[in-house]
Coordinates of C-alpha atoms (C1' of nucleotides) in Angstrom, one line a residue:
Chain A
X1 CA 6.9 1.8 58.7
X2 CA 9.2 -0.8 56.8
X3 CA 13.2 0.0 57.1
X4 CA 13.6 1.2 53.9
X5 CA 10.9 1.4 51.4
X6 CA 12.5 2.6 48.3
X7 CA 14.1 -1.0 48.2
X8 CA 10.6 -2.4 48.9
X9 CA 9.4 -0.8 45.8
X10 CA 12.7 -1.4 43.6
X11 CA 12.5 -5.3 44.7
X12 CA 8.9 -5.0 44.0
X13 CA 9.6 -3.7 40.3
X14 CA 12.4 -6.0 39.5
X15 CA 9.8 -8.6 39.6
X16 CA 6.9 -6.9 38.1
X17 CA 9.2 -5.4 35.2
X18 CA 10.9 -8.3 34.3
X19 CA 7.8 -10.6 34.4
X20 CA 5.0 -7.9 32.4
X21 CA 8.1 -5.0 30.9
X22 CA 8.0 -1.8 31.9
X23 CA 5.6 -0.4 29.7
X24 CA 3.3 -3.5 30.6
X25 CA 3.7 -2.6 34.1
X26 CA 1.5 0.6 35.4
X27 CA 2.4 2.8 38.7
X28 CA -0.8 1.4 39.8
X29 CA 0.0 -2.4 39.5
X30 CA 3.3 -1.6 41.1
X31 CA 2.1 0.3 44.3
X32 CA -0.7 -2.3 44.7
X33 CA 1.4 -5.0 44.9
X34 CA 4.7 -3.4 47.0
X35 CA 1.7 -2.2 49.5
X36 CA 2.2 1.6 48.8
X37 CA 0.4 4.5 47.9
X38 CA 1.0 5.8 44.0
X39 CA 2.5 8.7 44.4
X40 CA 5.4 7.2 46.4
X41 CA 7.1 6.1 43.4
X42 CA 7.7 9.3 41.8
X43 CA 7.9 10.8 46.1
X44 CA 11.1 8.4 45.5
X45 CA 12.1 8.2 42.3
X46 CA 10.7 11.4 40.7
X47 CA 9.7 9.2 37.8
X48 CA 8.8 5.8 36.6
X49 CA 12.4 5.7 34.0
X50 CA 14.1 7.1 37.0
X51 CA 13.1 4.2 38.9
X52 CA 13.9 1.7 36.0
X53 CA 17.2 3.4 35.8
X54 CA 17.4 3.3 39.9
X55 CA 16.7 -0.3 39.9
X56 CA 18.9 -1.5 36.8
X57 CA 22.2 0.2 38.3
X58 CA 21.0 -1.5 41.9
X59 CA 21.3 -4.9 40.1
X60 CA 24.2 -4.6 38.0
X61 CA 26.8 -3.8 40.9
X62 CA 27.2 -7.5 42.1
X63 CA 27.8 -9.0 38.3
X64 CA 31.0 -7.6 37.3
X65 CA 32.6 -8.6 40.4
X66 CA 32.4 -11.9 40.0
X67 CA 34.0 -12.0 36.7
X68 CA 36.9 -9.7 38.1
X69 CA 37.2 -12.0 41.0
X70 CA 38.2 -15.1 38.1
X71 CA 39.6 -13.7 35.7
X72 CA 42.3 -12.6 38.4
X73 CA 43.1 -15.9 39.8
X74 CA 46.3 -16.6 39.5
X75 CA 45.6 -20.2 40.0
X76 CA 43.9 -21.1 37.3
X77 CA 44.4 -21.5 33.2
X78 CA 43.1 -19.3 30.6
X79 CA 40.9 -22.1 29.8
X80 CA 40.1 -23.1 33.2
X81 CA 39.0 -19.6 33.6
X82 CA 36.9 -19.5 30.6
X83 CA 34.9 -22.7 31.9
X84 CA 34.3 -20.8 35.1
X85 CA 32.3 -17.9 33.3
X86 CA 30.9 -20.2 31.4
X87 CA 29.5 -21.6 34.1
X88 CA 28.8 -18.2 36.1
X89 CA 26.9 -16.7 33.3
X90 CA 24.6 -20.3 32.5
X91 CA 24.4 -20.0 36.5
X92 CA 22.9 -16.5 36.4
X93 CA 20.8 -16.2 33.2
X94 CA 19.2 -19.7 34.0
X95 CA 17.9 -18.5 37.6
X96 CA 16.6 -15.4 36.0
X97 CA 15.0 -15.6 32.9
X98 CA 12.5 -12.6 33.1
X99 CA 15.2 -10.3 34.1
X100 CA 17.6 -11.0 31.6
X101 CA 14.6 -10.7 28.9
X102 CA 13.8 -7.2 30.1
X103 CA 17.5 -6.2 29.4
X104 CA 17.4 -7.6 26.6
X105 CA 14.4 -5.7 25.4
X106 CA 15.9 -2.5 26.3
X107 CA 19.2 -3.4 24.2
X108 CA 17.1 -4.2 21.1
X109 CA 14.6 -1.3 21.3
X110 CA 16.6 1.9 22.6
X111 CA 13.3 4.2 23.9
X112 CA 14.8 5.3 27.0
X113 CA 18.4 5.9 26.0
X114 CA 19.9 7.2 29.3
X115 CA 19.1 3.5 30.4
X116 CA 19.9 1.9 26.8
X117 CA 23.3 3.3 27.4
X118 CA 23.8 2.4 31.1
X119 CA 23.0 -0.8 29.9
X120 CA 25.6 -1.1 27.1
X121 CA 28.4 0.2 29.1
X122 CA 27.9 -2.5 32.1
X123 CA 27.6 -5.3 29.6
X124 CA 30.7 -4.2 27.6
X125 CA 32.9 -4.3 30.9
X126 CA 32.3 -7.4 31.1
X127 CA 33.0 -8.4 28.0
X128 CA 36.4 -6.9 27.5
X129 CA 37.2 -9.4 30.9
X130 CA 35.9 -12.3 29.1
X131 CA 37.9 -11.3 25.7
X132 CA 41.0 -10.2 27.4
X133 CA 41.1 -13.6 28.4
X134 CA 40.9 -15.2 24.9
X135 CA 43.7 -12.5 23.6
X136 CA 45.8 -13.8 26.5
X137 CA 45.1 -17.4 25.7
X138 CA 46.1 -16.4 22.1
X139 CA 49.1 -14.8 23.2
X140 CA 50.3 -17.4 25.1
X141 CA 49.8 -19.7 22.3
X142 CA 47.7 -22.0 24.1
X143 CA 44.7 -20.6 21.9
X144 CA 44.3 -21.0 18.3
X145 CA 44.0 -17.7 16.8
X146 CA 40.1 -17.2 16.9
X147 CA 38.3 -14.4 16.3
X148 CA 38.2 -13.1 20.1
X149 CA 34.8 -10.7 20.0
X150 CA 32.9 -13.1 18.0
X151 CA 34.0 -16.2 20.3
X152 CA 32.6 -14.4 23.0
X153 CA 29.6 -13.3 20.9
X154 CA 29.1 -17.4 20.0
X155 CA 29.0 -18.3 24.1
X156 CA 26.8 -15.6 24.9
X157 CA 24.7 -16.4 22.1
X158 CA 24.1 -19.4 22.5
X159 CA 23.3 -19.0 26.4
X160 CA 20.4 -16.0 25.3
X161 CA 19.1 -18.0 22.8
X162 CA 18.1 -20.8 25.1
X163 CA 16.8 -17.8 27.3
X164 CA 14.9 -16.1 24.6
X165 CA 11.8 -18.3 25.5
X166 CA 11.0 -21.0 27.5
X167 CA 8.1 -22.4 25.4
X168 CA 10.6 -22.1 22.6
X169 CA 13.6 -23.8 24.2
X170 CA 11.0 -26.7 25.2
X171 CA 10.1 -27.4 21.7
X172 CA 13.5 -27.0 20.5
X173 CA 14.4 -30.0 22.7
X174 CA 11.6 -32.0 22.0
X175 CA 10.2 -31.9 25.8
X176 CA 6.7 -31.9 27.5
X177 CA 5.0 -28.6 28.3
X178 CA 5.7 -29.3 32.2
X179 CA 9.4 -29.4 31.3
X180 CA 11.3 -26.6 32.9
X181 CA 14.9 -26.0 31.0
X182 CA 16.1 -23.4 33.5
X183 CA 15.2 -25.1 36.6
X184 CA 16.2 -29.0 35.4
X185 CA 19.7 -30.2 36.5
X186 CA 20.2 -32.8 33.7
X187 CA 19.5 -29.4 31.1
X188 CA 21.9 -27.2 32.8
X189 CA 24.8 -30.7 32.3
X190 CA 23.5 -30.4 29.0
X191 CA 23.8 -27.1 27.9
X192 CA 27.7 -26.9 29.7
X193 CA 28.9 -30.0 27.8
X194 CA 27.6 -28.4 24.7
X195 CA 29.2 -25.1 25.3
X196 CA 32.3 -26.0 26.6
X197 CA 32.9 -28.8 24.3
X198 CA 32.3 -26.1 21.5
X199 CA 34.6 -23.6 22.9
X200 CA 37.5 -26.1 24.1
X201 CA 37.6 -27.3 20.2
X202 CA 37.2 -23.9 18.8
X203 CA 40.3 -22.6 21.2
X204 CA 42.3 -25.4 22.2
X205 CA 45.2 -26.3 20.0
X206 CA 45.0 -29.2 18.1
Chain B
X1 CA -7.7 4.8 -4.3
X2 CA -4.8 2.8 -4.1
X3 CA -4.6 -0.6 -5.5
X4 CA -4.2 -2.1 -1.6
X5 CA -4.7 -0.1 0.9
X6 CA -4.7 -3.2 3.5
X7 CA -1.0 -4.3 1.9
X8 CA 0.0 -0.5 2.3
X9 CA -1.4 -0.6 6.2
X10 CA 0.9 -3.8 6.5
X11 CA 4.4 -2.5 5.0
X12 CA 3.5 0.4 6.8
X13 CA 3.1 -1.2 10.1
X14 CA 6.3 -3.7 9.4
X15 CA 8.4 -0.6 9.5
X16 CA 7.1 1.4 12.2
X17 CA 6.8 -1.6 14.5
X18 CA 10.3 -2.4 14.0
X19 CA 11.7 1.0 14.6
X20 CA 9.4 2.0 17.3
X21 CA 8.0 -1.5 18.5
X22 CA 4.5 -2.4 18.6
X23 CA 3.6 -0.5 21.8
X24 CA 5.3 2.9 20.7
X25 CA 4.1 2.6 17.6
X26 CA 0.4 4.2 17.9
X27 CA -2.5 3.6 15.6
X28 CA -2.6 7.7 15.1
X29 CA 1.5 7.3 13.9
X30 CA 0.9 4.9 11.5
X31 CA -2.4 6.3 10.0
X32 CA -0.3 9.6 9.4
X33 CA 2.4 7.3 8.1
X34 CA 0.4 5.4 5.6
X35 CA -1.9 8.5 4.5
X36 CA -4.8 6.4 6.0
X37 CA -7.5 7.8 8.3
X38 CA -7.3 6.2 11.7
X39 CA -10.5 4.5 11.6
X40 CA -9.4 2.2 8.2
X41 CA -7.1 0.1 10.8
X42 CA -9.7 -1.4 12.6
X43 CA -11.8 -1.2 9.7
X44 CA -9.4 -3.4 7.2
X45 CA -8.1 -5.7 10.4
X46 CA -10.4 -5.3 13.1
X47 CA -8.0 -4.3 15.9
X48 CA -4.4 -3.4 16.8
X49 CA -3.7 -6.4 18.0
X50 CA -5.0 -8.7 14.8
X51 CA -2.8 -6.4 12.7
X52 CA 0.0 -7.4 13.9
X53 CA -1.0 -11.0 13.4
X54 CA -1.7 -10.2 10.2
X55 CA 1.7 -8.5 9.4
X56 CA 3.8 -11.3 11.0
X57 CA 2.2 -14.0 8.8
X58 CA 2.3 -12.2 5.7
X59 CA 6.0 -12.1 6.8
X60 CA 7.1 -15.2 7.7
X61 CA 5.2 -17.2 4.1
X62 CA 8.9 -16.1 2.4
X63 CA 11.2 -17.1 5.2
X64 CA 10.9 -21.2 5.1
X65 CA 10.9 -21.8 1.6
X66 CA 14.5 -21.1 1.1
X67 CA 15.3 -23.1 3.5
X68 CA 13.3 -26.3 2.4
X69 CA 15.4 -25.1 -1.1
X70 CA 18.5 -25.6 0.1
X71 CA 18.3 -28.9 2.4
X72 CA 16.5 -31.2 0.1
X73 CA 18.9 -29.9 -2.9
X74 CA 21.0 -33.6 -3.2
X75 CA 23.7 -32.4 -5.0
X76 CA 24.7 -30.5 -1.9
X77 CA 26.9 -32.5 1.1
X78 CA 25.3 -32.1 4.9
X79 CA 28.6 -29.5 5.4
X80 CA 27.8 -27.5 2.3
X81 CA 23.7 -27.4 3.4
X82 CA 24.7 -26.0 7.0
X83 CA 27.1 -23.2 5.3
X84 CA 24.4 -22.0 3.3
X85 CA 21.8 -21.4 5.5
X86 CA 24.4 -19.8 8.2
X87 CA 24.9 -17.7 4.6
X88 CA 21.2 -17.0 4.5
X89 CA 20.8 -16.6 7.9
X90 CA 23.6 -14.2 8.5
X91 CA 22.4 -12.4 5.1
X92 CA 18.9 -11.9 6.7
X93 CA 19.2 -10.9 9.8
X94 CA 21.8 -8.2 8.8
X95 CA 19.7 -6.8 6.5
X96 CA 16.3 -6.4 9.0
X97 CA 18.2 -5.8 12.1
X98 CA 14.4 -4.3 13.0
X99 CA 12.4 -6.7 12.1
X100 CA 14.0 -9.3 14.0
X101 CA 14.6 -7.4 17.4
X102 CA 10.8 -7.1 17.0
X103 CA 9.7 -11.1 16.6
X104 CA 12.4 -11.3 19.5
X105 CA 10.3 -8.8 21.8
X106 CA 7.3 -10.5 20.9
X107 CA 9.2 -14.1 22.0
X108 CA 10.8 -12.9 25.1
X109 CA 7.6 -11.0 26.6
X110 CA 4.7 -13.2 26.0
X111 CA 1.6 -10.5 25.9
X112 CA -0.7 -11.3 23.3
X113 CA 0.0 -15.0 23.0
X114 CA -1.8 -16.0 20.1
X115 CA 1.2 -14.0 18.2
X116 CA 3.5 -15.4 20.6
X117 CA 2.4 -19.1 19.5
X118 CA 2.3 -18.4 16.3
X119 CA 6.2 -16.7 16.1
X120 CA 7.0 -20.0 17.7
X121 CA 5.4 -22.5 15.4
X122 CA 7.1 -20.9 12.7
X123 CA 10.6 -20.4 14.2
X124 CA 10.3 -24.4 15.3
X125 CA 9.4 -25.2 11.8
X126 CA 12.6 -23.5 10.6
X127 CA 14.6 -25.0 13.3
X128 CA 13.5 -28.5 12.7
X129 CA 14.8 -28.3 8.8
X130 CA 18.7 -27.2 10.1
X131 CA 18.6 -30.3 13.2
X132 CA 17.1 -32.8 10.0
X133 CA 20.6 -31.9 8.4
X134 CA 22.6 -32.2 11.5
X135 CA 21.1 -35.5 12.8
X136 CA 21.6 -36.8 9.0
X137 CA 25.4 -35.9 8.8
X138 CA 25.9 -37.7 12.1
X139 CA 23.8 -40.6 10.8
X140 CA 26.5 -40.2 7.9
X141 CA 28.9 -40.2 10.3
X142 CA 30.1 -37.3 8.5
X143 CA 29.7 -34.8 11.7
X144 CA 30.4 -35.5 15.2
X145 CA 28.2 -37.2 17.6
X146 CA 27.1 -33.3 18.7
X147 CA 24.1 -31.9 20.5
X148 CA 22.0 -31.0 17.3
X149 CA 19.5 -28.8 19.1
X150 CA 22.4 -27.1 20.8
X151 CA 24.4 -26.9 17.8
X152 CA 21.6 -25.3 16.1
X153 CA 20.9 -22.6 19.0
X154 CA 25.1 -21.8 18.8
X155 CA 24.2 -21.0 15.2
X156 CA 21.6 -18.9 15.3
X157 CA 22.2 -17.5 18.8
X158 CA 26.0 -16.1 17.7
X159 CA 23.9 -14.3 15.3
X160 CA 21.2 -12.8 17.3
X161 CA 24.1 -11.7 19.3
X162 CA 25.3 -9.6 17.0
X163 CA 21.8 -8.1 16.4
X164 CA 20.4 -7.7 20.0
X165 CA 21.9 -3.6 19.6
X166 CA 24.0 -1.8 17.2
X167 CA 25.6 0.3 19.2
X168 CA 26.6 -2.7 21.7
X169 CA 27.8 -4.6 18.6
X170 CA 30.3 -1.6 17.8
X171 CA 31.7 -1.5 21.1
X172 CA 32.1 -5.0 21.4
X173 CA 34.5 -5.1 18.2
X174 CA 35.9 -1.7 18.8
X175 CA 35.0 0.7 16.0
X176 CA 34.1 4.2 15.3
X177 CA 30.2 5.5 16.1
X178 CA 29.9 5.5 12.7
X179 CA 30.5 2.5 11.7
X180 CA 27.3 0.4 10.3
X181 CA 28.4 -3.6 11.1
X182 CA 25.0 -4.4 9.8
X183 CA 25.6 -3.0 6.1
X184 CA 29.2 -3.4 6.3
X185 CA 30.5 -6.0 4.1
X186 CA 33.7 -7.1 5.8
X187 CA 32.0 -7.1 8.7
X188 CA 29.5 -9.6 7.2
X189 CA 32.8 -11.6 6.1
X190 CA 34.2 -11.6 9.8
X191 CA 30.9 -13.1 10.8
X192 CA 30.9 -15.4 8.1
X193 CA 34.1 -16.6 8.4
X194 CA 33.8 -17.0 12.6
X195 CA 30.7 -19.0 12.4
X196 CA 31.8 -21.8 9.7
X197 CA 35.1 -21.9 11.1
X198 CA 33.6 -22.6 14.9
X199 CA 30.8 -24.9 13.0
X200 CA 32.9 -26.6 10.9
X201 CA 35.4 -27.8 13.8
X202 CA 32.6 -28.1 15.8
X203 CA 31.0 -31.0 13.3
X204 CA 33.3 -32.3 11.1
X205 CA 35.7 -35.3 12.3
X206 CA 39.0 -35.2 12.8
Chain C
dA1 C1' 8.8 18.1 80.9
dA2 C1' 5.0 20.0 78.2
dA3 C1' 3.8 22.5 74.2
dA4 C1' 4.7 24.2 69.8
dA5 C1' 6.9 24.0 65.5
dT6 C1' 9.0 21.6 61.8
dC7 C1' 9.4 18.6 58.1
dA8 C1' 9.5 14.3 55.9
dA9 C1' 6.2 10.6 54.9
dT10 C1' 1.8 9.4 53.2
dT11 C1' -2.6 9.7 51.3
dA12 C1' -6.9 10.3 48.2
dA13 C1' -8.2 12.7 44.6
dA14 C1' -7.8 15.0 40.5
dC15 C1' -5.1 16.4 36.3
dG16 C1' -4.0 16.4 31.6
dT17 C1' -2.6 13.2 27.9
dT18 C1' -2.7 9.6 25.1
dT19 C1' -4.4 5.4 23.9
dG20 C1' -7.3 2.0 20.9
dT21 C1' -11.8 2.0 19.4
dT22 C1' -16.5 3.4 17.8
dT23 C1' -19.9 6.2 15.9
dA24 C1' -22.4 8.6 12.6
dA25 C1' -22.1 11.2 8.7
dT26 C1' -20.3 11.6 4.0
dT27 C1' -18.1 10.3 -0.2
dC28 C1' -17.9 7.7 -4.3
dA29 C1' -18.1 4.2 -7.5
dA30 C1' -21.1 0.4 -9.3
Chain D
dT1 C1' -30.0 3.4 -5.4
dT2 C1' -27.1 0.5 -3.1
dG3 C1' -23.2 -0.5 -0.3
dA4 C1' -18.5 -0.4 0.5
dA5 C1' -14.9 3.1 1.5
dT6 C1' -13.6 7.0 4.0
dT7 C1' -13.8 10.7 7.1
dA8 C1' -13.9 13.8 11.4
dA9 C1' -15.3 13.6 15.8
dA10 C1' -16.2 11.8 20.0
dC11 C1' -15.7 7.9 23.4
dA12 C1' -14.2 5.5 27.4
dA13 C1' -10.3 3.7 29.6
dA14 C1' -5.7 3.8 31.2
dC15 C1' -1.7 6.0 31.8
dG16 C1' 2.1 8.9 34.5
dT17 C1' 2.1 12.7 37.2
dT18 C1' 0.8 16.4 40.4
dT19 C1' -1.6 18.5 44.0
dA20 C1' -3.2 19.7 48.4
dA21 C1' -4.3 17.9 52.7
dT22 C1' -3.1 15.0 56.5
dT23 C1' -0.4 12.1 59.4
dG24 C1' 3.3 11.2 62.6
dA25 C1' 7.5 11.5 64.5
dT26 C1' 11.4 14.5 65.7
dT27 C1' 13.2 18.8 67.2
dT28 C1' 12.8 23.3 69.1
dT29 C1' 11.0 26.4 72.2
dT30 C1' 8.9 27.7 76.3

DNA sequence: AAAAATCAATTAAACGTTTGTTTAATTCAA
DNA sequence: TTGAATTAAACAAACGTTTAATTGATTTTT
């Protein structure tokens, strides 16, 4: 009926997965709430890790893009550029908490490894744009000679561990239970002024 | 038979849960694992579920009383109190890269939440120690007018970083498969010497 | 153009496992 | 003899998956 069910179920299970995990999340639950019968998921997909896998690489086309497309200006700064990601990655791991969490999940427990590796080799892409920026900075002796991986390692950090839970990050920063960190303006300010501040005195000379 | 069996369930379950996490870790695995019968799980703790609790609190008694150690120590300065517990920190982690991909399941995906709220009271408890030293050393005016709570999460979250998978962790710094960052003392130097050097010009003036 | 055939889409039902848990009997020491 | 400890077995529920039948639209044949 629908255009195109198998995205109906995949959009379906990008919200389920991410807000219950997969194994939290039955076939049953799924179908129910996507509107289909159960056996159209593995009609599909053949199998639920098929589908994780299906819906994983149908997420993680647009990401790297984005990086490419600033880290190849020719306009901007090495530092300039940094900033920008900075701001790209706070941009997208604030608006989507759950589905960074359920990556997350399958990087620190590796059941599934087809995924576990489909997962590494996206993310490491994108790191090598971030840290061939910092070697170039270095390079062009407008960085101080930091430790490139782990400098990368320290703005990513520090992003995931605000993600890592919500009730967490609220205590953390002495807030109300009603607060919400990744949907508050004045939070995302702060968190940017903290990071780029770090960054700009960890790799700017002087 | 055995002095304590209950204690024996607990190590038991401590390793298997980290390895295999809680849900792909069944009751039948660990009974074989421990020599138990299956029925002396829910005997000794009642359920599944309350076993876990009662692993993570035997846990986490240790954890805080090192740090308490080392901040109210006064023959320490505020710089020297932060370096130390990135030391013990860093020394931690490494050595339970397991255990602590485990708590961070159990923080990210929030199913049984009376574990979930306990994990967090503990964690905050721990956190609160590391901002007491940072708000003191800008009280000092020995640090920088930084974002303590921020500060804190840069720490720890470069960290967990480096933890979240092994095999992402090698890629990222561009070793050989074999290569164990986690046991690896230089590695533990690199680490070491990134995070204090970031810190350090991070907080101290000038 | 009407009838027949074809094949993907869809369904309800059942399948075989595995799960955490409970039971009821037995062991064993106090 | 008492009661906790321990066992093997069974339990009920939930899971992912498969089956076999049916629908419905498109294509082929008449």
């Amino acid at each position: 009926m629908l255009p195109d069910k198998k995205e109906l179920i995949i959009k379906t299970a990008t919200q389920l997965f991410a807000e219950k995990g997969y194994e939290g999340t039955s076939i049953r639950d799924l179908a129910t709430a996507a509107g289909v019968n159960i056996a159209m998921v593995n009609y599909y997909f053949g199998s639920k890790d098929k589908l994780f896998e299906a819906m994983v690489e149908h997420k993680s086309v647009f990401i790297r893009e984005k990086l490419e497309e600033i880290a190849s200006d020719n306009s901007t700064t090495d530092i300039e550029k940094i900033d920008l990601i900075i701001e790209n990655y706070v941009f997208r791991f604030l608006s989507q908490p759950h589905y960074h969490r359920l990556i997350h999940q399958e990087l620190m427990l590796k059941s599934r490894e087809i995924l576990h590796d489909k997962i590494i080799n996206n993310f490491v892409k994108n790191t090598q744009i971030i840290i061939g920026i910092i070697k170039q900075g270095i390079r062009k002796k407008e960085f101080n000679k930091v430790d490139p991986e782990l400098t990368f390692a320290s703005i990513i950090g520090t992003i995931n561990q605000i993600m890592l839970s919500k009730q967490m990050c609220i205590t953390l920063i002495n807030k109300e239970k009603d607060f919400d960190p990744y949907t508050n303006e004045d939070f995302k300010k702060r968190l940017l002024t903290h990071l780029k501040q770090i960054i700009h005195t960890h790799l700017l000379i002087k």
